[in-house]
Structures are given as structure tokens and as C-alpha cells.
Amino acid sequence: METTTATAASMIEESEIEYVSYGGEHHLPLIMRLVDEELSEPYSIFTYRYFVYLWPNLSFLAFHKGKCIGTVISKMGEHRNTYRGYIAMLVVLKPYRHKGIATELVTRSIKVMMESGCEEVTLEAEVTNKGALALYGRLGFIRAKRLFRYYLNGVDAFRLKLLFPHPQLPSAMSSVLESYEANETKKDHSLTQV
Amino acid sequence: STNYNNNNGIAQQQQQQQEDPLNEQGTYAPVLNPTIPSGEQTVWADVSTLLQSARNDLQDGELICGENFNLFAAMSALEIMDPKMDSGIVSKYYSVDEAIEDGAAPIPLSLNKTVDVHCIIDVMDHLLCCEATWHKGHSLAQTIFSCIYLLRPDRTSSHPLLSSYCTVVRATCNAVVSVVSDTRTHEEEDLFTITSGLPLKKDGDEKCLSMLNVIEETVTRQLHACKSPSHKKRSIEDIEPLQTNLDLEEGYCKAVLCRLRFRKHFYHVLVCLRRAQGRGLDLARKHIASCLAELGNILKTEGFLKSNSKYGMCENTTEDITTASGCEPVGFDSTLNTRLSAPTPPRAIKLLCWKKAVKYFEKLLHDLDVVCSHPTDSSFEGVLRFVVEFQKLQPDLVARSHLQFLLVQDGKFYGRDPMFAVICRAAAVPEITKNHDIQKNESFVHLGQLAITLLKILCTNAAWQRRQLGKVLQDWRILHMQLELALRKEFEESSSTSIDEMYKHILIWIEEQTFWIAFRFLILGFELELYSPSEYCMVYWYIYIILIKLGEKMHQRMITSGETACLPGKRKGKKKKESTKDASKDPSFPPAVLLLQCHIYLAEGLTLMIAALRNEHGVFQCHGPFNTEQERFIQHFEHLQKACIPDHVSYYSFREYTDNAQFDVSMAKKPESETFERGIQTLVMCNYFKEAQRIAKELRSSFSNDTNKLAELRHLEQVAEHNGIALNLVSRLGSLDPSLK
């Protein structure tokens, strides 16, 4: 049985995966089943409701042929004078891993955070979770801190953080300048010279 | 929803029947013969019907919302009857008393004396595992106090061997809790020191050593008796043997003795280490040596105990045996305390196996021995170096707490020297200027506190340590600014050159410490695996610029303290960077500065080599969709940048320095100026590694007495050599062979 699923899964095309924003109560049991299956910590239904009720636009589900095979659950809010996003849970069923589905889910969530005005995004991951560390590393997260014995099993965690370019930072300006230089011919005099 | 399907829960109700909604329905039904007895002011009532109607009233997705119960609060909800969340779930016994009634902890352990002794040895071994597991970061409740004998200490008084062992274990744990609580710096200790509800202290525990002595003497006599040639003949003068099987008497006596002696010496170690101002260190070392010897003896008893495992309880079939004999110990139940370990969810914790527990104590004792071996008349700088070296052993909480306890007591260095005096000595303030009134100056008091805090931080675990080091950078910087202002005021108001001298010395010293902290902060990032390869370039670069500053300040301090001969011909206006660069060729540079120069060359070489690899081969890079390297730079160096350490340094400085790095020197642009701010345009990377190697070799003679420094020099040489070779290879190949990548 498992081999069939594996073979079937290995023949999946990226285009066959459908990404959907959290749409309501009907999605909740799908998410819960996924997370309960894959993650070791028990979450009560209230935990899920907290996230998807307050930030439905930050949670996404991935479907393959009508089956929910992945999900990301996040939140955002004010934290010590910064508006920041937080990725709470990310799960993709085992047979569907290494196809970029998790990256796509996370990317969508982070895009919404960015558009909503977040200055940064954060999450924790076990130091042994090479897959997650590589995924977030590729997206530009740094390992900001190491948290000693963060998890119940005594494993350390990294706090991962992604800093969005600040609109007032020179890097944003330089990209503005680059596009200005590239469009020299338009001669837009309204842009101030730096 | 589905979570409430099988909830026939019984909920306890207060006697508030006037407000009780059930009363109106007239369905208040008292529960007969509840398994948990009603209290004096309370009575059990069955509310299943109430819950049923409430449940039927709620639709899927609906949640009762109250002022104090919002969605966030709801996350802390526990599902009753879920064994992963509900610590009230009874697994076998409801209470300790029930367990005892059921015979879970018999006293004596057996009427058969051989079985009794064997089982007590198993208890001793299992307790050692519990103790090691506790030290490693679990709660007392789930480890040491999973022992029913310890939970009801009065019961053991009829059994001297068990009683004395339990007493010394309690006293030992108490001593450890005490020192860890006293040196508390961080949440790491939180779980460790929770003792509420546990019988950790009992009257008479302070006499544990005399109790142990009595029993040790008895067993020693029993051992002698069994070894004497006439032991098989019973006579009235003979003392009663330890157990009834005469062939096994020697083995069991030895097994018991080494365990008792280990406990005795270990308790002595803790008592000695507690003595003020490090007065007990030498004696502690003697007891540590005895402890290690007894641990060796304990390991030797494994064979004997295993071959007599039939005298123990059932065999432990799991892989993690917690006793020498391989038997399960009698009298332990970790589930009895789940309610006491409330902060943590009810999880069975995995105890360290017996062999690992012994290893843990061996390591702990070795670490404590290192703590005891450092001379107590050391300088501040000496202590900093010592603590950094000590941390390389990766000592656990107990060892680190003892180190901190030794170094800092009552706000004084080694509990003995006021910080102001220590700092003046470290900053080489001339004797005459040590004005005692000025130490009451607020800024100097603050400086003392910063120095104490620094010592404490350096004794914590690496993860916590790095975060704290980053945070205190700003405090040191601000203090420097405050003292600079004070010096200026002093200069204007009075003409006391001696006070000015003191200020100057201390200001340089503060700067040196600040850069040292910054360096440590950066280096710890490697240890903690915080940097990914695409960040190495900027990290090495920042280390390079910090080390240059550190070298400057260190050299300045040494010059002003007269540690080096005056350097004629060095004009004040000369660029500081160049002066440290020429250090290697000037014979009057002290070895410590040269060592730093060696590090600087390495850091520089690594920065440029990685930069060239990026520029020419596109490796060590990360192009994410959401941000650029600049954001990652800002994040990694946030604390340093905020505190302006060093001044006038930004992402652009980094880019300037590295953008033109390449392997083919002939293609490099001609430099316009070789000032630090403009960065290097031409590259002689190879020379950096060669120079580093050369200095490392030359310094061997200067540090011939310092094993740590010699090891460091060897390491530096190796790194320089390997990178030099790699650099040669890469620069000679036109493009990177995929196998080399």
C-alpha cells in the first residue's frame, strides 16, 4: 500500500498541486489531521482556532487530487514595537516532500505578511531539523539565536528571523536607483537625486 | 465537536448550591463511593447532564467567549483524560500512600538478607541515574523523587543502610540546589531548582556524614570478618554478616562500601566548594580524587552483581539499564509526582543509563577539579581566559554554577577583592593614583557591576551567554562615554594629573574589554552554528575589524602600563591599522599582541578568500526572494552596530572591502590609497596565511609554559596552512573543478 502511494506521489507534477487560502471551518479538520499525524506535540482544537480565526489570510493548504497534503499556519502582530509575522506550523505529508511544496506554502504566507506591513518574520526550529533550516535559509532567514533545551525532549532550537528591507534603508533606495538607471531614457525628473 | 464525545467527566463543585444551575432542574445527584474522597468543604456531583445539554447547544466552530477567556487564553486549555496533557491522570497509583500500601516500597526490601542487600544496591544505582538525569536538566520530582523511599523519609529509619544512603542523597541534592539557586542567572535553573512539595530537607540531614561513617564502619568490619580465615566458623564475637550467603559476603560488602564512600566524598566535595573565598579548594581536590577512585571501584562491581542478578527484582529488558546488576530497582514510580511537576506536561522522561550516569559524574568531577585548580590570586584577565578555556570542556550546569560561585561572591572578586581594586590592577593604574574616595563615584560603582556581570555571563551556557554578551555591549559603551565626560570635567575643574592618569588607564581598559566582548560574541556564533556558509564572509570581516581594534587597545594598555619599551619614532598621527600590521616586524611588540596579529591575518585572509570565491565563482551566496545580504548583515551585527562597535562601520564598508576581491592579482585595480576606510583593492591573500603561519611558529618560544596557548598556536598554524594550500589550488585553476567545489 505504501509503495503504491510513494510511486504515485513521485510522479506528481508541480502543476497538480493546488494552493488554497484557509477558507473556513471545513478546512479545520483537514489541517488538524495533518498536523496531528506529522508533529509530535498535541495541540488542542483551540490552538488551531486561535490561528485560523484571527489570521485566516495567513494560513494556506496544499491539495493534490482533492487530498490535503500540506499546510502552513501563521499569525502576525505587534511585538515589542515591531510588527512581526510568526510561522506556527508547517507540515507536508512525507510522500510529498522534497518537491518545493513547503517552500511554496511558506512563501505565500510570508508574501501576505510582507504586504500587510510586517517588518520581520520569525519562527523556531529544532537544531536537528536540517530540512526546515535549509528551506528557511534559502528564503533569507538567519539563525538569530540558539535556545538551549527549548523542546521537551531536550533538543535546542534556533530562532529564525527574516528581516524585510526597510523602506528607508539604502538597499531599497539602491534598488530604486537601479531601476531608475535602467530606465534612463524615460528621464523621470520627479525622482530626487541622492 | 468530536473532542467532547466521550466526556463522562465528573467535575468537582464547591458548595454553592444557591448559584448552582443544576438545582433549578432538580437533577443534583451526589456521587456515591467516589474513588477520590470528598473533602471537608466539598462534595462530588455528577454534571454529565449539564455538559451534555451545553454541548448540544454549541454548533461546530462555536466557542464560549468570556472576558477572561479569549482565543489566546484558550490555547492553554488542557484536554481532560488526554494522557499527554492531563497530568492528573492516574496511571497506576493515585497517591504515594496507595503505592506503599500496595507494597511498592517494602521495608526491609526483603526478609532474605541477600536479596535485601542486592536490592538496596540496585536502589543506590538507580538513584545515581536519577541524580545524573536531574543534573542534565530534568525536574527533581521526576528523577530523585521518583523514589518512594525518599518521598516518605520517616519509613526508612528502621533500616540503617537504606536510611543513611537516603539521608546523604537528600543532603547532597540540597547542597546542589543551594549553589545553583545562589548563582542563578537564567531559566536553565528554573526546572532544576523547583523543590515545592518535595521532602528535600529533613531534620537530621546535617548529620548525614556521621550516619554514613557509622554504617561504613559496620560494613568495613563485616568485610574484614569475611576475609579472615576463620570466617566460616560462627562464634559469638563475630559480628553479624551483611547478608546470609557467606560466599557472596566479600562481593556484597565491597559493592556497598564503594557506593557509600563515593557518597561520602562527593558530599565533602560540595561542602569544601561552598567554603568562602575558595578556602576549601585543595581539600576539595583530594575528595574529588577519592570520588573518582570509588567510581572506578563501583564499575568493577558490575560483574559480580550481574552474576548474582537472581537476588534482584525482575530483569530489566530495556536497553537502558539503570543498575549494575541489570535488575529493575524496587521502590520507584515516576508517575506519582506528575502533579508536582506541573509546569511540564506529563511526559515519562528517559533516565540516563547506569554507565552513562557514572560517566556523567566522572566528567562532573573532572570539571570541578579544573575549577579548583585555577589559582585564586589570578588577575581579572587571567580569570577571563580561564573561564573561556573551561567552557571548551562543555561543562554542565552544576560545574558552571560552582565556578561562578567561586569567582563572584557578595559582589566581590573571589568573594574577597572589591571590584574597583581588581579593575585598577587590570588597567595597570599606577599605585599612587588609587584614590579610595573616587571608587564611590557612581560610574565606578557601575563599572564594578558590569565587570561582575561579565564574569557571571561567561559562566552560563553558550547559547544564553552569547545573547547576554550582545546585550551588555551597549552598557559598556555608554559607561565609557560617561567616564570620558567625567574625565573631561575633572580635567577642567582640577589639576590633579594623577586622577586624570587613572581615568585614562581605565578608559583604555574599558575599550579593550568592550572589543573583547564583541570578539567573543562573534566567535560564539560559530560554536552555536548560527552562521550559514553564505554569511561566513561578513562574519570573518567583522571579526577582522574587531580584532584590529582589540589589538590597538591591548597594545595601548601595555604601552601605558610600561609593559613594553617606549617605541621611538612612532608619530601620533600614524594610521593605527598600519602600526598593528607592522607589529610582526617590530621586536618590541609583546607576544599577546603578536598572537592577536596572527588572528587578524587569518581573519583577513579568510574574508578575502571567501570574497574572491564569491566574486569569481558565485559560491557562498544566498539570493532569497524577500531580502538582500544587507538585511542579514543588519540582523547579525545589530548589537554591535547599535553600540557603535566599532564606529563608522556599515554594510557598505564590508562591500567596499570585499567587492573587488579576486584571485588573479594581476587583474586587480591599482589602489588609490591604503587607508582602512577605503579598504584593500589589491590582494595578497597568500601572504596573510603565510604571515599567520610565521607568527604562530615564532610565538612558540614565548608561550612555552602555557599549554593552552601552545595548543592555540598549533591550531592557528594548521588553519593557516590548510587555507594557504586551498588558496593556491583555487587561484591556479581557471575554474573550479566540480570535484573541488
Tab-separated table of N, CA and C in Angstrom, chain B residues 214-324:
chain	number	residue	atom	x	y	z
B	214	VAL	N	29.078	5.686	60.478
B	214	VAL	CA	28.681	4.532	61.295
B	214	VAL	C	28.464	3.312	60.412
B	215	ILE	N	27.690	3.511	59.351
B	215	ILE	CA	27.365	2.354	58.513
B	215	ILE	C	28.598	1.885	57.745
B	216	GLU	N	29.459	2.846	57.365
B	216	GLU	CA	30.675	2.471	56.636
B	216	GLU	C	31.566	1.604	57.519
B	217	GLU	N	31.651	2.007	58.768
B	217	GLU	CA	32.464	1.228	59.709
B	217	GLU	C	31.930	-0.179	59.869
B	218	THR	N	30.619	-0.292	60.010
B	218	THR	CA	29.986	-1.598	60.173
B	218	THR	C	30.318	-2.503	58.993
B	219	VAL	N	30.114	-2.006	57.799
B	219	VAL	CA	30.331	-2.831	56.615
B	219	VAL	C	31.816	-3.150	56.449
B	220	THR	N	32.674	-2.192	56.830
B	220	THR	CA	34.115	-2.449	56.767
B	220	THR	C	34.485	-3.622	57.667
B	221	ARG	N	33.891	-3.631	58.886
B	221	ARG	CA	34.167	-4.733	59.806
B	221	ARG	C	33.615	-6.035	59.252
B	222	GLN	N	32.451	-5.941	58.603
B	222	GLN	CA	31.858	-7.141	58.004
B	222	GLN	C	32.768	-7.677	56.896
B	223	LEU	N	33.375	-6.755	56.136
B	223	LEU	CA	34.288	-7.168	55.070
B	223	LEU	C	35.523	-7.846	55.658
B	224	HIS	N	36.101	-7.233	56.700
B	224	HIS	CA	37.275	-7.836	57.334
B	224	HIS	C	36.952	-9.207	57.884
B	225	ALA	N	35.782	-9.269	58.511
B	225	ALA	CA	35.374	-10.531	59.134
B	225	ALA	C	35.286	-11.640	58.091
B	226	CYS	N	34.724	-11.332	56.951
B	226	CYS	CA	34.520	-12.400	55.954
B	226	CYS	C	35.838	-12.798	55.294
B	227	LYS	N	36.833	-11.906	55.388
B	227	LYS	CA	38.111	-12.226	54.752
B	227	LYS	C	39.011	-13.041	55.683
B	228	SER	N	38.704	-12.973	56.976
B	228	SER	CA	39.553	-13.705	57.923
B	228	SER	C	39.356	-15.197	57.725
B	229	PRO	N	40.437	-15.992	57.911
B	229	PRO	CA	40.394	-17.431	57.583
B	229	PRO	C	39.344	-18.202	58.363
B	230	SER	N	38.967	-17.718	59.534
B	230	SER	CA	38.029	-18.486	60.341
B	230	SER	C	36.589	-18.034	60.129
B	231	HIS	N	36.324	-17.317	59.048
B	231	HIS	CA	35.008	-16.686	58.945
B	231	HIS	C	33.875	-17.669	58.763
B	232	LYS	N	34.217	-18.870	58.306
B	232	LYS	CA	33.116	-19.792	58.093
B	232	LYS	C	32.652	-20.404	59.419
B	233	LYS	N	33.460	-20.200	60.425
B	233	LYS	CA	33.046	-20.713	61.726
B	233	LYS	C	32.391	-19.590	62.505
B	234	ARG	N	31.172	-19.786	62.855
B	234	ARG	CA	30.476	-18.752	63.616
B	234	ARG	C	30.876	-18.792	65.067
B	235	SER	N	31.166	-17.599	65.597
B	235	SER	CA	31.394	-17.529	67.035
B	235	SER	C	30.663	-16.320	67.575
B	236	ILE	N	30.521	-16.268	68.898
B	236	ILE	CA	29.706	-15.195	69.478
B	236	ILE	C	30.337	-13.826	69.263
B	237	GLU	N	31.691	-13.776	69.178
B	237	GLU	CA	32.350	-12.478	68.999
B	237	GLU	C	32.176	-11.942	67.572
B	238	ASP	N	31.964	-12.830	66.641
B	238	ASP	CA	31.808	-12.374	65.257
B	238	ASP	C	30.616	-11.446	65.114
B	239	ILE	N	30.803	-10.423	64.340
B	239	ILE	CA	29.654	-9.541	64.090
B	239	ILE	C	28.749	-10.206	63.057
B	240	GLU	N	27.521	-9.772	63.056
B	240	GLU	CA	26.568	-10.327	62.110
B	240	GLU	C	26.982	-9.931	60.697
B	241	PRO	N	26.990	-10.879	59.756
B	241	PRO	CA	27.396	-10.514	58.392
B	241	PRO	C	26.357	-9.615	57.714
B	242	LEU	N	26.795	-9.007	56.615
B	242	LEU	CA	25.928	-8.120	55.861
B	242	LEU	C	24.731	-8.882	55.305
B	243	GLN	N	25.012	-10.071	54.801
B	243	GLN	CA	23.929	-10.903	54.287
B	243	GLN	C	24.286	-12.373	54.520
B	244	THR	N	23.365	-13.247	54.215
B	244	THR	CA	23.462	-14.623	54.697
B	244	THR	C	24.265	-15.588	53.838
B	245	ASN	N	24.516	-15.250	52.591
B	245	ASN	CA	25.287	-16.170	51.752
B	245	ASN	C	26.778	-15.867	51.891
B	246	LEU	N	27.483	-16.728	52.703
B	246	LEU	CA	28.864	-16.430	53.071
B	246	LEU	C	29.803	-16.328	51.866
B	247	ASP	N	29.524	-17.055	50.810
B	247	ASP	CA	30.387	-16.997	49.624
B	247	ASP	C	30.317	-15.641	48.943
B	248	LEU	N	29.187	-14.983	49.113
B	248	LEU	CA	28.985	-13.712	48.415
B	248	LEU	C	29.269	-12.507	49.313
B	249	GLU	N	29.634	-12.781	50.585
B	249	GLU	CA	29.773	-11.694	51.546
B	249	GLU	C	30.799	-10.656	51.108
B	250	GLU	N	31.969	-11.137	50.642
B	250	GLU	CA	33.020	-10.200	50.259
B	250	GLU	C	32.538	-9.302	49.119
B	251	GLY	N	31.959	-9.918	48.101
B	251	GLY	CA	31.473	-9.168	46.935
B	251	GLY	C	30.461	-8.108	47.311
B	252	TYR	N	29.496	-8.496	48.137
B	252	TYR	CA	28.453	-7.533	48.508
B	252	TYR	C	28.994	-6.438	49.416
B	253	CYS	N	29.893	-6.807	50.343
B	253	CYS	CA	30.481	-5.779	51.213
B	253	CYS	C	31.228	-4.751	50.381
B	254	LYS	N	32.017	-5.232	49.433
B	254	LYS	CA	32.788	-4.304	48.585
B	254	LYS	C	31.843	-3.417	47.768
B	255	ALA	N	30.801	-4.037	47.225
B	255	ALA	CA	29.863	-3.280	46.393
B	255	ALA	C	29.192	-2.166	47.191
B	256	VAL	N	28.843	-2.500	48.440
B	256	VAL	CA	28.182	-1.496	49.286
B	256	VAL	C	29.183	-0.417	49.700
B	257	LEU	N	30.387	-0.836	50.075
B	257	LEU	CA	31.379	0.112	50.582
B	257	LEU	C	31.749	1.186	49.577
B	258	CYS	N	32.046	0.788	48.353
B	258	CYS	CA	32.488	1.813	47.386
B	258	CYS	C	31.360	2.797	47.105
B	259	ARG	N	30.103	2.323	47.152
B	259	ARG	CA	28.974	3.235	46.923
B	259	ARG	C	28.807	4.214	48.082
B	260	LEU	N	28.982	3.701	49.302
B	260	LEU	CA	28.893	4.585	50.473
B	260	LEU	C	30.021	5.609	50.459
B	261	ARG	N	31.211	5.117	50.126
B	261	ARG	CA	32.374	6.017	50.147
B	261	ARG	C	32.271	7.086	49.073
B	262	PHE	N	31.751	6.702	47.911
B	262	PHE	CA	31.548	7.711	46.853
B	262	PHE	C	30.663	8.835	47.375
B	263	ARG	N	29.575	8.449	48.010
B	263	ARG	CA	28.635	9.433	48.551
B	263	ARG	C	29.298	10.331	49.586
B	264	LYS	N	30.084	9.718	50.440
B	264	LYS	CA	30.752	10.478	51.497
B	264	LYS	C	31.668	11.527	50.873
B	265	HIS	N	32.527	11.086	49.961
B	265	HIS	CA	33.497	12.010	49.372
B	265	HIS	C	32.812	13.069	48.518
B	266	PHE	N	31.758	12.679	47.806
B	266	PHE	CA	31.067	13.654	46.968
B	266	PHE	C	30.432	14.746	47.824
B	267	TYR	N	29.842	14.343	48.934
B	267	TYR	CA	29.255	15.347	49.824
B	267	TYR	C	30.341	16.278	50.360
B	268	HIS	N	31.503	15.699	50.698
B	268	HIS	CA	32.640	16.509	51.156
B	268	HIS	C	33.054	17.516	50.099
B	269	VAL	N	33.093	17.071	48.845
B	269	VAL	CA	33.467	17.972	47.749
B	269	VAL	C	32.562	19.200	47.762
B	270	LEU	N	31.262	18.957	47.858
B	270	LEU	CA	30.310	20.064	47.810
B	270	LEU	C	30.477	20.993	48.999
B	271	VAL	N	30.729	20.403	50.156
B	271	VAL	CA	30.920	21.228	51.357
B	271	VAL	C	32.182	22.091	51.217
B	272	CYS	N	33.250	21.482	50.738
B	272	CYS	CA	34.512	22.225	50.560
B	272	CYS	C	34.351	23.362	49.551
B	273	LEU	N	33.635	23.089	48.465
B	273	LEU	CA	33.472	24.103	47.425
B	273	LEU	C	32.630	25.269	47.908
B	274	ARG	N	31.839	25.020	48.934
B	274	ARG	CA	30.983	26.064	49.461
B	274	ARG	C	31.721	27.036	50.382
B	275	ARG	N	32.935	26.623	50.767
B	275	ARG	CA	33.645	27.471	51.711
B	275	ARG	C	34.021	28.783	51.054
B	276	ALA	N	33.899	29.878	51.832
B	276	ALA	CA	34.078	31.213	51.284
B	276	ALA	C	35.491	31.432	50.756
B	277	GLN	N	35.563	32.264	49.750
B	277	GLN	CA	36.840	32.724	49.207
B	277	GLN	C	37.766	31.600	48.779
B	278	GLY	N	37.169	30.509	48.364
B	278	GLY	CA	37.979	29.429	47.810
B	278	GLY	C	38.917	28.773	48.793
B	279	ARG	N	38.562	28.793	50.077
B	279	ARG	CA	39.480	28.239	51.074
B	279	ARG	C	39.495	26.722	51.064
B	280	GLY	N	38.443	26.121	50.513
B	280	GLY	CA	38.357	24.659	50.579
B	280	GLY	C	38.812	23.952	49.319
B	281	LEU	N	39.420	24.692	48.395
B	281	LEU	CA	39.699	24.105	47.077
B	281	LEU	C	40.681	22.935	47.123
B	282	ASP	N	41.736	23.073	47.895
B	282	ASP	CA	42.732	21.987	47.934
B	282	ASP	C	42.138	20.720	48.503
B	283	LEU	N	41.392	20.865	49.593
B	283	LEU	CA	40.754	19.702	50.207
B	283	LEU	C	39.724	19.110	49.257
B	284	ALA	N	39.023	19.997	48.539
B	284	ALA	CA	38.032	19.520	47.574
B	284	ALA	C	38.694	18.619	46.542
B	285	ARG	N	39.890	19.022	46.103
B	285	ARG	CA	40.590	18.219	45.084
B	285	ARG	C	40.909	16.830	45.599
B	286	LYS	N	41.258	16.752	46.890
B	286	LYS	CA	41.562	15.433	47.468
B	286	LYS	C	40.313	14.558	47.445
B	287	HIS	N	39.199	15.142	47.844
B	287	HIS	CA	37.952	14.370	47.852
B	287	HIS	C	37.519	14.011	46.447
B	288	ILE	N	37.783	14.910	45.482
B	288	ILE	CA	37.453	14.603	44.086
B	288	ILE	C	38.231	13.372	43.636
B	289	ALA	N	39.512	13.332	44.007
B	289	ALA	CA	40.334	12.172	43.631
B	289	ALA	C	39.760	10.905	44.250
B	290	SER	N	39.328	10.984	45.497
B	290	SER	CA	38.730	9.811	46.156
B	290	SER	C	37.437	9.403	45.475
B	291	CYS	N	36.639	10.396	45.112
B	291	CYS	CA	35.377	10.109	44.398
B	291	CYS	C	35.650	9.324	43.126
B	292	LEU	N	36.625	9.810	42.364
B	292	LEU	CA	36.928	9.154	41.090
B	292	LEU	C	37.415	7.734	41.328
B	293	ALA	N	38.189	7.549	42.383
B	293	ALA	CA	38.666	6.199	42.707
B	293	ALA	C	37.483	5.291	43.045
B	294	GLU	N	36.555	5.805	43.833
B	294	GLU	CA	35.403	4.987	44.223
B	294	GLU	C	34.494	4.693	43.035
B	295	LEU	N	34.380	5.643	42.113
B	295	LEU	CA	33.585	5.380	40.904
B	295	LEU	C	34.205	4.229	40.125
B	296	GLY	N	35.540	4.228	40.094
B	296	GLY	CA	36.229	3.121	39.447
B	296	GLY	C	35.902	1.805	40.130
B	297	ASN	N	35.883	1.826	41.466
B	297	ASN	CA	35.547	0.612	42.213
B	297	ASN	C	34.114	0.174	41.960
B	298	ILE	N	33.220	1.171	41.864
B	298	ILE	CA	31.812	0.854	41.597
B	298	ILE	C	31.678	0.123	40.263
B	299	LEU	N	32.404	0.628	39.254
B	299	LEU	CA	32.342	-0.024	37.936
B	299	LEU	C	32.842	-1.462	38.005
B	300	LYS	N	33.828	-1.692	38.874
B	300	LYS	CA	34.390	-3.044	38.980
B	300	LYS	C	33.414	-4.040	39.574
B	301	THR	N	32.377	-3.535	40.275
B	301	THR	CA	31.442	-4.469	40.909
B	301	THR	C	30.386	-4.988	39.939
B	302	GLU	N	30.432	-4.474	38.714
B	302	GLU	CA	29.387	-4.834	37.756
B	302	GLU	C	29.318	-6.340	37.519
B	303	GLY	N	30.464	-6.927	37.299
B	303	GLY	CA	30.500	-8.363	37.002
B	303	GLY	C	29.874	-9.196	38.107
B	304	PHE	N	30.286	-8.915	39.334
B	304	PHE	CA	29.775	-9.662	40.487
B	304	PHE	C	28.258	-9.517	40.595
B	305	LEU	N	27.783	-8.274	40.488
B	305	LEU	CA	26.353	-8.023	40.669
B	305	LEU	C	25.529	-8.644	39.549
B	306	LYS	N	26.072	-8.597	38.341
B	306	LYS	CA	25.344	-9.195	37.213
B	306	LYS	C	25.214	-10.697	37.395
B	307	SER	N	26.295	-11.311	37.893
B	307	SER	CA	26.252	-12.768	38.034
B	307	SER	C	25.328	-13.190	39.174
B	308	ASN	N	24.959	-12.242	40.018
B	308	ASN	CA	24.038	-12.570	41.107
B	308	ASN	C	22.689	-11.885	40.935
B	309	SER	N	22.366	-11.641	39.699
B	309	SER	CA	21.141	-10.887	39.441
B	309	SER	C	19.892	-11.623	39.906
B	310	LYS	N	20.001	-12.906	40.182
B	310	LYS	CA	18.814	-13.623	40.632
B	310	LYS	C	18.344	-13.123	41.994
B	311	TYR	N	19.220	-12.433	42.697
B	311	TYR	CA	18.817	-11.896	44.002
B	311	TYR	C	18.109	-10.552	43.881
B	312	GLY	N	18.056	-10.035	42.671
B	312	GLY	CA	17.395	-8.763	42.491
B	312	GLY	C	15.956	-8.970	42.043
B	313	MET	N	15.310	-7.873	41.736
B	313	MET	CA	13.950	-7.925	41.209
B	313	MET	C	14.034	-8.409	39.770
B	314	CYS	N	12.958	-8.233	39.037
B	314	CYS	CA	12.953	-8.755	37.676
B	314	CYS	C	14.024	-8.086	36.822
B	315	GLU	N	14.381	-8.763	35.783
B	315	GLU	CA	15.418	-8.265	34.896
B	315	GLU	C	14.910	-7.084	34.082
B	316	ASN	N	15.768	-6.144	33.863
B	316	ASN	CA	15.414	-5.000	33.038
B	316	ASN	C	15.632	-5.382	31.583
B	317	THR	N	14.532	-5.470	30.852
B	317	THR	CA	14.649	-5.943	29.474
B	317	THR	C	14.934	-4.824	28.474
B	318	THR	N	14.843	-3.589	28.948
B	318	THR	CA	15.102	-2.493	28.010
B	318	THR	C	16.605	-2.314	27.822
B	319	GLU	N	16.955	-1.461	26.897
B	319	GLU	CA	18.380	-1.254	26.624
B	319	GLU	C	19.038	-0.414	27.690
B	320	ASP	N	18.244	0.452	28.310
B	320	ASP	CA	18.858	1.414	29.219
B	320	ASP	C	18.809	0.921	30.644
B	321	ILE	N	19.767	0.114	30.993
B	321	ILE	CA	19.825	-0.452	32.337
B	321	ILE	C	20.308	0.605	33.301
B	322	THR	N	19.594	0.745	34.409
B	322	THR	CA	19.953	1.781	35.373
B	322	THR	C	20.637	1.212	36.606
B	323	THR	N	20.987	-0.060	36.582
B	323	THR	CA	21.689	-0.650	37.723
B	323	THR	C	22.850	-1.499	37.210
B	324	ALA	N	23.839	-1.689	38.064
B	324	ALA	CA	24.996	-2.506	37.680
B	324	ALA	C	24.575	-3.950	37.431
